[in-house]
Each structure stands twice: as C-alpha cells, then as structure tokens.
PDB file of C-alpha atoms and ligand atoms in Angstrom:
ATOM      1  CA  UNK A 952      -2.406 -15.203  23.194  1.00 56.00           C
ATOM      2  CA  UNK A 953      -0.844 -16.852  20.656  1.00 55.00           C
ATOM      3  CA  UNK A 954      -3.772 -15.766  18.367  1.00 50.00           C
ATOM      4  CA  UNK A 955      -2.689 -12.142  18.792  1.00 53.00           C
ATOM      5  CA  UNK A 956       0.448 -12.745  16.606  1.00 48.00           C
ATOM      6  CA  UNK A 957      -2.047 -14.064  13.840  1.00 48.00           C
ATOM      7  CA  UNK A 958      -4.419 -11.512  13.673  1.00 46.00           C
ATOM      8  CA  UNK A 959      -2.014  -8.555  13.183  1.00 44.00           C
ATOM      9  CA  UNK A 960      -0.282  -9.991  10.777  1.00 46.00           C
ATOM     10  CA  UNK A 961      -3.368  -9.836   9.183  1.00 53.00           C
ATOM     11  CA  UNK A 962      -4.486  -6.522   9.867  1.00 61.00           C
ATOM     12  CA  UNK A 963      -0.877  -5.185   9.667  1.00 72.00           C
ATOM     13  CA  UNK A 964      -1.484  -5.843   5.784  1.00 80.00           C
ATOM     14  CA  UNK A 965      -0.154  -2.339   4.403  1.00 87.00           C
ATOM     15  CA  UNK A 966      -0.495  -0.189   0.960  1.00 89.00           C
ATOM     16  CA  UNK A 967       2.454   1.685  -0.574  1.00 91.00           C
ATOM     17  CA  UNK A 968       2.028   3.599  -3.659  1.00 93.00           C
ATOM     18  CA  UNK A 969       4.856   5.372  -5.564  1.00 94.00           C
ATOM     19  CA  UNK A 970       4.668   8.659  -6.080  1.00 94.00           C
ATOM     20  CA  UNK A 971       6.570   9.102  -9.418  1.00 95.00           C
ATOM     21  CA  UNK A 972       4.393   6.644 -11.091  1.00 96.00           C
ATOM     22  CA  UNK A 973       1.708   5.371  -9.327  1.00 95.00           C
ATOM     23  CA  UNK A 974       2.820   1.924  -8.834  1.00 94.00           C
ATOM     24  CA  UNK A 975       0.824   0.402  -5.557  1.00 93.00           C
ATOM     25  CA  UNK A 976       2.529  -2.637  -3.944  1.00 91.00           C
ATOM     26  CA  UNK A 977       1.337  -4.737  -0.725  1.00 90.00           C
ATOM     27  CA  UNK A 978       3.646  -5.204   1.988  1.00 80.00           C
ATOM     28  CA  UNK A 979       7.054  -4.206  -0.646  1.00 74.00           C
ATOM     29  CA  UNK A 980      10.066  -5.720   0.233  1.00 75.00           C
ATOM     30  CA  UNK A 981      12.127  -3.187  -0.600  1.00 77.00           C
ATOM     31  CA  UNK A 982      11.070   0.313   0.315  1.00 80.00           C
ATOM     32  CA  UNK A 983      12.083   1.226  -3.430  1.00 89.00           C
ATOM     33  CA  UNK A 984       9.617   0.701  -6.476  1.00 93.00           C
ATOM     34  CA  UNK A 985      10.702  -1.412  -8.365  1.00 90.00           C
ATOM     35  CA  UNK A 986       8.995  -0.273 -11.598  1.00 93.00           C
ATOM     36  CA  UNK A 987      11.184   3.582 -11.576  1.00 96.00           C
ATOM     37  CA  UNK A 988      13.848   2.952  -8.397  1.00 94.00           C
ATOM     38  CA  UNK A 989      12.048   5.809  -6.629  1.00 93.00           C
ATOM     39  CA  UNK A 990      13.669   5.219  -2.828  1.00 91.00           C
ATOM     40  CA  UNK A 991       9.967   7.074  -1.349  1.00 90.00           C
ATOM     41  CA  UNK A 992       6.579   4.966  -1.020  1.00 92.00           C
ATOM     42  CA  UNK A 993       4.020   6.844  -0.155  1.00 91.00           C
ATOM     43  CA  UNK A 994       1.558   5.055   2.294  1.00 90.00           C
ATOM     44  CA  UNK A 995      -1.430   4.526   1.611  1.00 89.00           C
ATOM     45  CA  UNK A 996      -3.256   2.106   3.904  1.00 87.00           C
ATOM     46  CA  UNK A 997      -5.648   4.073   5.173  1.00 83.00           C
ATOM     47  CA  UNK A 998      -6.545   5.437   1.661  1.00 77.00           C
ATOM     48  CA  UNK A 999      -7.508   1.544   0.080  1.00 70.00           C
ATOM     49  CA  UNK A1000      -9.734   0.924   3.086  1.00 67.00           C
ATOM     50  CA  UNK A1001     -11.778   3.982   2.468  1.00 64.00           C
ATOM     51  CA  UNK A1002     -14.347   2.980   0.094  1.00 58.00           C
ATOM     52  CA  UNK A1003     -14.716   6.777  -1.449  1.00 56.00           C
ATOM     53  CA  UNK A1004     -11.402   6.681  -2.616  1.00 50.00           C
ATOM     54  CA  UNK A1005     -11.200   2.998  -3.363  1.00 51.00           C
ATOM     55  CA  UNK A1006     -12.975   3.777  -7.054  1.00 55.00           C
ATOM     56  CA  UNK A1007     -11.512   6.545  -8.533  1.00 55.00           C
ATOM     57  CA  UNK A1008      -8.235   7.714  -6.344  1.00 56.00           C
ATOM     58  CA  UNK A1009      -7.540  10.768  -9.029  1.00 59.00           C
ATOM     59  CA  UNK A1010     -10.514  11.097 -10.725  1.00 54.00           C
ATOM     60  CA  UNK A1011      -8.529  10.824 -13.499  1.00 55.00           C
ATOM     61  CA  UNK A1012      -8.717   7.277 -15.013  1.00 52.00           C
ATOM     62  CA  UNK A1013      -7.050   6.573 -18.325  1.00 58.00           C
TER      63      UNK A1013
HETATM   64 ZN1  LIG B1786       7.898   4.249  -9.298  1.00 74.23          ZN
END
C-alpha cells in the first residue's frame, strides 16, 4: 500500500507546453509560463509519451 503513493507520483509526471511560445515545462509550479506570463498551459502528457510526435512535434524545426 504504501508503494501506491510512490508509483503515481511517478507516473503522475505531467507535460505543459505554452501555447504563445512553445515553452514545455514538467510538473510547473505555477500554471503561468514563466518565459511570456501566458496564464494557459496547454497539456501535453500524452503527446511526449507518443514516440511519433516525440521527434518533430511541428514539423517545423528551426
Ligand atoms: Zn509562454
């Protein structure tokens, strides 16, 4: 049992990217970015485990 609390904190590990300039944090403290004061993050957890986005999320690199 008290592994439980252990494990999701691992899995619970979570991907917020700012729509306004692309700025991805882990787990943010603030639901702000920090880099523009945007108050939205955009989550994308589900997006940085799949591995056909994980490479190129725009196809538009530099
Ligand atoms: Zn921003």
């Amino acid at each position: 049992m008290r592994s439980d609390s252990q494990r999701s904190s691992v899995l619970g590990l979570r991907f917020f990217v700012c729509p306004r300039c692309e700025t991805v944090y882990a787990l943010p403290e603030e639901e702000r970015c920090q880099r523009c004061g945007d108050v939205h993050l955009d989550e994308i957890t589900r997006t940085m485990w799949d591995d056909s986005s994980f490479f190129s999320p725009d196809g538009n690199d530099d």
